[in-house]
CSV table of C-alpha atoms in Angstrom, one decimal:
chain,number,residue,atom,x,y,z
P,32,MET,CA,9.3,8.7,23.8
P,33,GLY,CA,10.5,11.0,21.0
P,34,GLN,CA,11.9,8.1,19.0
P,35,LYS,CA,10.0,7.3,15.8
P,36,ILE,CA,9.1,3.7,15.1
P,37,ASN,CA,7.1,2.2,12.3
P,38,PRO,CA,3.6,1.5,13.6
P,39,LEU,CA,3.4,-1.8,11.8
P,40,GLY,CA,6.7,-3.2,13.0
P,41,PHE,CA,5.8,-2.0,16.6
P,42,ARG,CA,2.7,-4.2,16.5
P,43,LEU,CA,4.1,-7.3,14.9
P,44,GLY,CA,2.8,-10.4,16.7
P,45,ALA,CA,0.1,-8.4,18.5
P,46,THR,CA,-2.3,-7.0,16.0
P,47,GLN,CA,-0.1,-7.1,12.8
P,48,GLY,CA,1.2,-10.0,10.8
P,49,HIS,CA,3.9,-10.3,8.2
P,50,HIS,CA,3.1,-9.6,4.5
P,51,SER,CA,5.7,-12.2,3.5
P,52,LEU,CA,5.7,-15.7,4.9
P,53,TRP,CA,8.8,-17.9,4.1
P,54,PHE,CA,11.9,-19.3,5.7
P,55,ALA,CA,15.5,-19.0,4.4
P,56,GLN,CA,19.0,-19.8,5.7
P,57,PRO,CA,20.8,-16.6,6.8
P,58,GLN,CA,23.1,-16.7,3.7
P,59,ASN,CA,20.1,-16.8,1.3
P,60,TYR,CA,17.9,-14.3,3.2
P,61,SER,CA,18.9,-11.2,1.1
P,62,GLU,CA,18.1,-13.1,-2.1
P,63,GLY,CA,14.6,-13.9,-0.8
P,64,LEU,CA,14.0,-10.3,0.2
P,65,GLN,CA,15.1,-9.0,-3.2
P,66,GLU,CA,12.8,-11.6,-4.9
P,67,ASP,CA,9.9,-10.3,-2.9
P,68,GLN,CA,10.6,-6.7,-3.9
P,69,LYS,CA,10.9,-7.8,-7.6
P,70,ILE,CA,7.4,-9.5,-7.4
P,71,ARG,CA,5.8,-6.4,-5.8
P,72,ASP,CA,7.4,-4.0,-8.3
P,73,CYS,CA,6.5,-6.1,-11.3
P,74,ILE,CA,2.8,-6.3,-10.2
P,75,ARG,CA,2.6,-2.6,-9.5
P,76,ASN,CA,4.3,-1.7,-12.9
P,77,TYR,CA,1.9,-4.1,-14.8
P,78,VAL,CA,-1.1,-2.5,-13.2
P,79,GLN,CA,0.1,1.1,-13.9
P,80,LYS,CA,0.9,0.3,-17.6
P,81,ASN,CA,-2.0,-1.9,-18.6
P,82,ILE,CA,-5.0,-0.5,-16.8
P,83,ARG,CA,-6.5,2.9,-17.7
P,84,ILE,CA,-7.6,4.3,-14.4
P,85,SER,CA,-9.8,7.4,-14.4
P,86,SER,CA,-9.6,8.2,-10.7
P,87,GLY,CA,-5.8,7.7,-10.5
P,88,VAL,CA,-6.2,5.0,-7.8
P,89,GLU,CA,-4.8,1.6,-8.7
P,90,GLY,CA,-6.4,0.1,-5.6
P,91,ILE,CA,-3.7,-2.3,-4.5
P,92,ALA,CA,-3.9,-2.4,-0.7
P,93,CYS,CA,-1.2,-4.9,-0.1
P,94,ILE,CA,0.5,-7.9,-1.7
P,95,GLU,CA,1.0,-11.0,0.4
P,96,ILE,CA,3.7,-13.5,-0.6
P,97,GLN,CA,3.9,-17.1,0.7
P,98,LYS,CA,6.8,-19.3,-0.4
P,99,ARG,CA,7.2,-23.0,-0.3
P,100,ILE,CA,10.0,-25.2,-1.8
P,101,ASP,CA,8.1,-25.7,-5.1
P,102,LEU,CA,5.5,-22.9,-5.0
P,103,ILE,CA,5.2,-19.1,-4.7
P,104,GLN,CA,1.7,-18.0,-3.8
P,105,VAL,CA,1.0,-14.3,-4.3
P,106,ILE,CA,-2.3,-12.8,-3.1
P,107,ILE,CA,-3.1,-9.3,-4.3
P,108,TYR,CA,-5.6,-7.4,-2.1
P,109,MET,CA,-7.4,-4.9,-4.3
P,110,GLY,CA,-10.1,-2.3,-3.6
P,111,PHE,CA,-11.3,-2.4,-7.2
P,112,PRO,CA,-10.4,-5.8,-8.7
P,113,LYS,CA,-12.7,-5.2,-11.7
P,114,LEU,CA,-9.8,-3.1,-13.1
P,115,LEU,CA,-7.6,-6.2,-13.3
P,116,ILE,CA,-10.2,-8.8,-14.2
P,117,GLU,CA,-12.4,-7.0,-16.7
P,118,GLY,CA,-11.4,-6.1,-20.2
P,119,ARG,CA,-9.1,-9.0,-21.0
P,120,PRO,CA,-9.9,-12.3,-19.3
P,121,ARG,CA,-6.3,-13.5,-19.6
P,122,ARG,CA,-4.9,-10.6,-17.7
P,123,ILE,CA,-3.9,-12.5,-14.6
P,124,GLU,CA,-2.2,-15.2,-16.7
P,125,GLU,CA,-0.3,-12.5,-18.5
P,126,LEU,CA,0.7,-11.0,-15.2
P,127,GLN,CA,1.8,-14.4,-14.0
P,128,MET,CA,4.0,-14.8,-17.1
P,129,ASN,CA,5.6,-11.4,-16.6
P,130,VAL,CA,6.5,-12.1,-13.0
P,131,GLN,CA,7.9,-15.5,-13.9
P,132,LYS,CA,10.1,-13.9,-16.6
P,133,GLU,CA,11.3,-11.3,-14.1
P,134,LEU,CA,12.1,-13.9,-11.4
P,135,ASN,CA,13.5,-16.5,-13.9
P,136,CYS,CA,12.1,-19.3,-11.6
P,137,VAL,CA,12.4,-22.6,-13.4
P,138,ASN,CA,11.8,-25.2,-10.7
P,139,ARG,CA,9.0,-23.3,-8.8
P,140,LYS,CA,5.4,-22.8,-9.7
P,141,LEU,CA,3.9,-19.3,-9.4
P,142,ASN,CA,0.3,-18.8,-8.5
P,143,ILE,CA,-1.4,-15.3,-8.4
P,144,ALA,CA,-4.8,-14.7,-6.8
P,145,VAL,CA,-6.8,-11.5,-6.5
P,146,THR,CA,-8.9,-10.8,-3.4
P,147,ARG,CA,-11.4,-7.9,-3.0
P,148,ILE,CA,-11.4,-5.6,0.0
P,149,THR,CA,-14.8,-4.6,1.3
P,150,ASN,CA,-13.9,-1.0,2.3
P,151,PRO,CA,-11.2,0.2,-0.1
P,152,TYR,CA,-11.0,3.7,1.3
P,153,GLY,CA,-10.4,2.3,4.8
P,154,HIS,CA,-6.9,1.2,3.7
P,155,PRO,CA,-4.1,3.7,3.9
P,156,ASN,CA,-2.3,2.7,0.6
P,157,ILE,CA,-5.5,3.3,-1.5
P,158,LEU,CA,-6.1,6.5,0.4
P,159,ALA,CA,-2.5,7.7,-0.2
P,160,GLU,CA,-2.9,7.0,-4.0
P,161,PHE,CA,-6.1,9.0,-4.0
P,162,ILE,CA,-4.4,12.0,-2.3
P,163,ALA,CA,-1.4,11.6,-4.7
P,164,GLY,CA,-3.7,11.8,-7.7
P,165,GLN,CA,-5.4,14.9,-6.3
P,166,LEU,CA,-2.0,16.6,-5.6
P,167,LYS,CA,-0.8,15.8,-9.2
P,168,ASN,CA,-4.0,17.5,-10.5
P,169,ARG,CA,-3.1,20.6,-8.5
P,170,VAL,CA,-6.0,20.3,-6.1
P,171,SER,CA,-5.3,22.2,-2.8
P,172,PHE,CA,-3.6,19.9,-0.3
P,173,ARG,CA,-6.2,20.8,2.5
P,174,LYS,CA,-9.1,20.0,0.2
P,175,ALA,CA,-7.4,16.6,-0.7
P,176,MET,CA,-6.8,15.8,3.0
P,177,LYS,CA,-10.4,16.7,4.0
P,178,LYS,CA,-11.9,14.6,1.1
P,179,ALA,CA,-9.7,11.7,2.1
P,180,ILE,CA,-10.9,11.9,5.7
P,181,GLU,CA,-14.6,12.0,4.5
P,182,LEU,CA,-14.0,8.8,2.4
P,183,THR,CA,-12.4,7.1,5.5
P,184,GLU,CA,-15.3,8.0,7.7
P,185,GLN,CA,-17.7,6.4,5.3
P,186,ALA,CA,-15.6,3.2,5.6
P,187,GLY,CA,-16.3,3.2,9.4
P,188,THR,CA,-12.9,3.7,11.0
P,189,LYS,CA,-12.4,5.1,14.4
P,190,GLY,CA,-9.7,7.7,13.6
P,191,ILE,CA,-7.3,8.9,10.9
P,192,GLN,CA,-4.2,11.1,10.7
P,193,VAL,CA,-2.9,12.4,7.4
P,194,GLN,CA,0.5,14.1,7.0
P,195,ILE,CA,2.0,15.7,3.9
P,196,ALA,CA,5.6,16.9,3.8
P,197,GLY,CA,7.7,18.7,1.1
P,198,ARG,CA,7.3,21.8,-1.0
P,199,ILE,CA,3.5,22.0,-0.6
P,200,ASP,CA,1.7,24.2,-3.1
P,201,GLY,CA,5.2,25.0,-4.7
P,202,LYS,CA,6.4,27.1,-1.8
P,203,GLU,CA,10.1,27.8,-1.6
P,204,ILE,CA,10.6,26.2,1.9
P,205,ALA,CA,9.5,22.6,2.6
P,206,ARG,CA,7.1,22.1,5.5
P,207,VAL,CA,5.0,19.5,7.1
P,208,GLU,CA,1.2,19.8,7.3
P,209,TRP,CA,-1.0,17.3,9.1
P,210,ILE,CA,-4.7,16.8,10.1
P,211,ARG,CA,-6.3,14.4,12.5
P,212,GLU,CA,-9.9,13.2,12.9
P,213,GLY,CA,-11.0,10.9,15.7
P,214,ARG,CA,-8.6,8.9,17.9
P,215,VAL,CA,-5.2,7.7,16.7
P,216,PRO,CA,-3.5,6.0,19.8
P,217,LEU,CA,0.0,5.4,18.4
P,218,GLN,CA,1.5,4.3,21.8
P,219,THR,CA,-1.1,1.5,22.4
P,220,ILE,CA,0.1,-1.8,21.1
P,221,ARG,CA,-3.3,-3.5,21.2
P,222,ALA,CA,-4.8,-0.7,18.9
P,223,LYS,CA,-4.9,-2.0,15.4
P,224,ILE,CA,-3.4,0.8,13.3
P,225,ASP,CA,-2.8,0.6,9.6
P,226,TYR,CA,0.0,2.8,8.3
P,227,CYS,CA,1.6,3.7,5.0
P,228,SER,CA,4.2,6.1,3.7
P,229,TYR,CA,3.9,7.1,0.0
P,230,THR,CA,5.9,9.4,-2.2
P,231,VAL,CA,4.4,11.4,-5.1
P,232,GLN,CA,6.3,13.2,-7.8
P,233,THR,CA,4.7,16.7,-8.5
P,234,ILE,CA,6.0,19.5,-10.8
P,235,TYR,CA,7.5,21.2,-7.7
P,236,GLY,CA,9.3,18.1,-6.5
P,237,VAL,CA,8.7,15.0,-4.4
P,238,LEU,CA,6.1,15.1,-1.6
P,239,GLY,CA,5.8,12.5,1.1
P,240,ILE,CA,2.4,11.3,2.3
P,241,LYS,CA,2.0,9.4,5.6
P,242,ILE,CA,-1.4,8.0,6.7
P,243,TRP,CA,-2.3,6.4,10.1
P,244,ILE,CA,-5.7,4.7,10.3
P,245,PHE,CA,-7.1,3.5,13.7
P,246,VAL,CA,-9.2,0.5,12.7
P,247,ASP,CA,-10.1,-1.2,16.0
P,248,GLU,CA,-8.9,-1.9,19.5
P,249,GLU,CA,-8.5,-5.5,20.8
P,250,GLU,CA,-9.8,-6.1,24.3
Protein backbone atom coordinates (compact mmCIF):
# COMPACT_ATOMS: atom_id res chain seq x y z
CA MET A 1 0.00 0.00 0.00
CA GLY A 2 3.03 2.28 0.17
CA GLN A 3 3.06 2.88 -3.60
CA LYS A 4 2.08 6.42 -4.58
CA ILE A 5 -0.51 6.88 -7.32
CA ASN A 6 -2.11 9.99 -8.78
CA PRO A 7 -5.59 10.29 -7.17
CA LEU A 8 -7.14 11.44 -10.47
CA GLY A 9 -5.71 8.59 -12.56
CA PHE A 10 -6.72 6.12 -9.81
CA ARG A 11 -10.38 7.16 -10.19
CA LEU A 12 -10.64 7.47 -13.99
CA GLY A 13 -13.90 5.97 -15.15
CA ALA A 14 -15.34 5.88 -11.63
CA THR A 15 -15.65 9.47 -10.36
CA GLN A 16 -13.17 11.23 -12.67
CA GLY A 17 -13.28 11.92 -16.41
CA HIS A 18 -10.55 12.92 -18.86
CA HIS A 19 -9.75 16.60 -19.39
CA SER A 20 -8.93 15.92 -23.06
CA LEU A 21 -11.36 14.07 -25.32
CA TRP A 22 -10.06 13.01 -28.74
CA PHE A 23 -8.93 9.99 -30.71
CA ALA A 24 -5.65 9.51 -32.61
CA GLN A 25 -3.78 6.69 -34.30
CA PRO A 26 -0.83 5.39 -32.19
CA GLN A 27 1.77 7.05 -34.46
CA ASN A 28 0.06 10.48 -34.14
CA TYR A 29 -0.73 10.27 -30.42
CA SER A 30 2.37 12.15 -29.21
CA GLU A 31 1.62 15.06 -31.59
CA GLY A 32 -1.91 15.37 -30.18
CA LEU A 33 -0.55 15.33 -26.64
CA GLN A 34 2.00 18.08 -27.39
CA GLU A 35 -0.75 20.12 -29.07
CA ASP A 36 -2.86 19.90 -25.87
CA GLN A 37 0.09 21.08 -23.79
CA LYS A 38 0.70 24.02 -26.17
CA ILE A 39 -2.97 25.09 -25.90
CA ARG A 40 -2.90 24.96 -22.08
CA ASP A 41 0.45 26.79 -21.82
CA CYS A 42 -0.66 29.47 -24.30
CA ILE A 43 -3.89 30.18 -22.37
CA ARG A 44 -2.10 30.35 -18.99
CA ASN A 45 0.64 32.62 -20.38
CA TYR A 46 -1.96 34.95 -21.92
CA VAL A 47 -3.87 35.22 -18.63
CA GLN A 48 -0.63 35.91 -16.69
CA LYS A 49 0.57 38.61 -19.10
CA ASN A 50 -2.63 40.47 -19.92
CA ILE A 51 -4.61 40.47 -16.73
CA ARG A 52 -3.59 42.47 -13.69
CA ILE A 53 -4.52 40.32 -10.73
CA SER A 54 -4.49 41.89 -7.28
CA SER A 55 -4.94 38.67 -5.29
CA GLY A 56 -2.32 36.70 -7.28
CA VAL A 57 -4.98 34.12 -8.24
CA GLU A 58 -5.60 33.64 -11.97
CA GLY A 59 -8.58 31.47 -11.21
CA ILE A 60 -8.17 28.82 -13.94
CA ALA A 61 -9.49 25.59 -12.41
CA CYS A 62 -9.05 23.39 -15.47
CA ILE A 63 -8.94 23.54 -19.26
CA GLU A 64 -10.97 20.92 -21.14
CA ILE A 65 -10.08 20.15 -24.77
CA GLN A 66 -12.38 18.31 -27.21
CA LYS A 67 -11.08 17.64 -30.72
CA ARG A 68 -12.94 16.66 -33.86
CA ILE A 69 -11.65 16.43 -37.44
CA ASP A 70 -12.45 20.06 -38.26
CA LEU A 71 -12.87 21.65 -34.81
CA ILE A 72 -10.95 22.13 -31.55
CA GLN A 73 -13.32 23.06 -28.71
CA VAL A 74 -11.59 24.51 -25.61
CA ILE A 75 -13.55 25.15 -22.39
CA ILE A 76 -11.81 27.20 -19.69
CA TYR A 77 -13.30 26.68 -16.22
CA MET A 78 -12.57 29.85 -14.26
CA GLY A 79 -13.35 30.90 -10.72
CA PHE A 80 -13.29 34.60 -11.62
CA PRO A 81 -14.21 34.90 -15.33
CA LYS A 82 -14.71 38.68 -15.02
CA LEU A 83 -10.90 38.97 -15.13
CA LEU A 84 -10.90 37.63 -18.68
CA ILE A 85 -14.17 39.12 -19.95
CA GLU A 86 -14.08 42.64 -18.46
CA GLY A 87 -11.76 45.42 -19.59
CA ARG A 88 -11.53 44.60 -23.28
CA PRO A 89 -14.53 42.91 -24.90
CA ARG A 90 -12.38 41.33 -27.62
CA ARG A 91 -10.13 39.52 -25.15
CA ILE A 92 -11.39 36.02 -25.92
CA GLU A 93 -11.03 36.64 -29.68
CA GLU A 94 -7.47 37.84 -29.09
CA LEU A 95 -6.76 34.72 -27.03
CA GLN A 96 -8.20 32.57 -29.86
CA MET A 97 -5.89 34.27 -32.39
CA ASN A 98 -2.87 33.68 -30.12
CA VAL A 99 -3.64 29.97 -29.71
CA GLN A 100 -4.24 29.57 -33.48
CA LYS A 101 -0.87 31.18 -34.23
CA GLU A 102 0.83 28.88 -31.71
CA LEU A 103 -0.80 25.75 -33.16
CA ASN A 104 -0.53 26.83 -36.79
CA CYS A 105 -3.81 25.02 -37.55
CA VAL A 106 -5.03 25.92 -41.03
CA ASN A 107 -7.76 23.39 -41.73
CA ARG A 108 -9.31 23.28 -38.24
CA LYS A 109 -11.53 25.81 -36.51
CA LEU A 110 -10.74 26.77 -32.91
CA ASN A 111 -13.47 27.70 -30.47
CA ILE A 112 -12.79 28.95 -26.91
CA ALA A 113 -15.52 29.23 -24.26
CA VAL A 114 -15.29 30.41 -20.64
CA THR A 115 -17.38 28.75 -17.92
CA ARG A 116 -17.74 30.05 -14.37
CA ILE A 117 -17.28 27.79 -11.33
CA THR A 118 -19.69 28.40 -8.46
CA ASN A 119 -17.23 27.73 -5.59
CA PRO A 120 -13.76 28.77 -6.83
CA TYR A 121 -11.96 27.99 -3.55
CA GLY A 122 -13.40 24.47 -3.59
CA HIS A 123 -11.02 23.66 -6.46
CA PRO A 124 -7.40 22.64 -5.69
CA ASN A 125 -5.74 24.55 -8.59
CA ILE A 126 -7.20 27.90 -7.52
CA LEU A 127 -6.36 27.15 -3.88
CA ALA A 128 -2.75 26.23 -4.80
CA GLU A 129 -2.41 29.54 -6.69
CA PHE A 130 -3.68 31.36 -3.58
CA ILE A 131 -1.11 29.59 -1.32
CA ALA A 132 1.66 30.25 -3.90
CA GLY A 133 0.80 33.98 -3.88
CA GLN A 134 0.93 34.03 -0.07
CA LEU A 135 4.31 32.24 0.01
CA LYS A 136 5.76 34.67 -2.56
CA ASN A 137 4.69 37.55 -0.30
CA ARG A 138 6.62 35.88 2.55
CA VAL A 139 3.55 35.01 4.59
CA SER A 140 4.20 32.19 7.09
CA PHE A 141 3.43 28.81 5.45
CA ARG A 142 1.25 27.71 8.40
CA LYS A 143 -0.81 30.89 8.17
CA ALA A 144 -1.23 30.38 4.38
CA MET A 145 -2.30 26.74 4.88
CA LYS A 146 -4.84 27.63 7.58
CA LYS A 147 -6.29 30.47 5.51
CA ALA A 148 -6.63 28.09 2.52
CA ILE A 149 -8.46 25.55 4.71
CA GLU A 150 -10.85 28.29 5.94
CA LEU A 151 -11.64 29.27 2.33
CA THR A 152 -12.32 25.62 1.42
CA GLU A 153 -14.63 25.09 4.39
CA GLN A 154 -16.73 28.04 3.17
CA ALA A 155 -17.03 26.26 -0.20
CA GLY A 156 -18.68 23.30 1.62
CA THR A 157 -16.22 20.45 1.04
CA LYS A 158 -15.98 17.38 3.30
CA GLY A 159 -12.21 17.39 3.85
CA ILE A 160 -8.90 18.82 2.66
CA GLN A 161 -5.21 17.96 2.94
CA VAL A 162 -2.50 20.49 2.05
CA GLN A 163 1.19 19.62 1.74
CA ILE A 164 4.15 21.93 1.12
CA ALA A 165 7.65 20.58 0.42
CA GLY A 166 11.01 22.28 -0.10
CA ARG A 167 13.12 24.86 1.70
CA ILE A 168 10.21 26.22 3.74
CA ASP A 169 10.86 29.64 5.34
CA GLY A 170 14.36 29.59 3.79
CA LYS A 171 15.69 26.81 6.07
CA GLU A 172 18.87 25.04 4.96
CA ILE A 173 17.33 21.57 4.88
CA ALA A 174 14.26 20.85 2.74
CA ARG A 175 11.32 19.30 4.55
CA VAL A 176 7.68 18.37 4.08
CA GLU A 177 4.89 19.97 6.11
CA TRP A 178 1.24 18.98 5.84
CA ILE A 179 -2.10 19.69 7.47
CA ARG A 180 -5.46 17.91 7.19
CA GLU A 181 -8.97 18.98 8.07
CA GLY A 182 -11.99 16.65 7.85
CA ARG A 183 -11.93 13.29 6.01
CA VAL A 184 -9.69 12.57 2.99
CA PRO A 185 -10.19 8.84 2.10
CA LEU A 186 -7.48 8.39 -0.56
CA GLN A 187 -7.91 4.59 -0.80
CA THR A 188 -11.66 4.73 -1.57
CA ILE A 189 -12.31 4.79 -5.33
CA ARG A 190 -15.93 5.92 -5.03
CA ALA A 191 -14.80 9.02 -3.08
CA LYS A 192 -14.64 12.00 -5.46
CA ILE A 193 -11.28 13.58 -4.71
CA ASP A 194 -9.87 16.60 -6.51
CA TYR A 195 -6.08 16.81 -6.58
CA CYS A 196 -3.39 19.09 -7.92
CA SER A 197 0.36 19.52 -7.61
CA TYR A 198 1.75 23.02 -8.15
CA THR A 199 5.27 24.47 -8.07
CA VAL A 200 6.06 27.98 -6.87
CA GLN A 201 9.34 29.86 -7.35
CA THR A 202 10.33 31.72 -4.17
CA ILE A 203 13.53 33.62 -3.36
CA TYR A 204 14.81 30.53 -1.49
CA GLY A 205 14.12 28.10 -4.34
CA VAL A 206 11.24 26.02 -5.67
CA LEU A 207 8.50 24.82 -3.32
CA GLY A 208 6.01 22.10 -4.20
CA ILE A 209 2.37 22.37 -3.15
CA LYS A 210 0.01 19.39 -3.21
CA ILE A 211 -3.69 19.64 -2.40
CA TRP A 212 -6.29 16.89 -1.98
CA ILE A 213 -9.94 17.96 -1.61
CA PHE A 214 -12.64 15.43 -0.68
CA VAL A 215 -15.69 16.70 -2.53
CA ASP A 216 -18.30 13.98 -2.19
CA GLU A 217 -18.84 10.23 -1.93
CA GLU A 218 -20.93 8.26 -4.42
CA GLU A 219 -23.25 5.67 -2.96
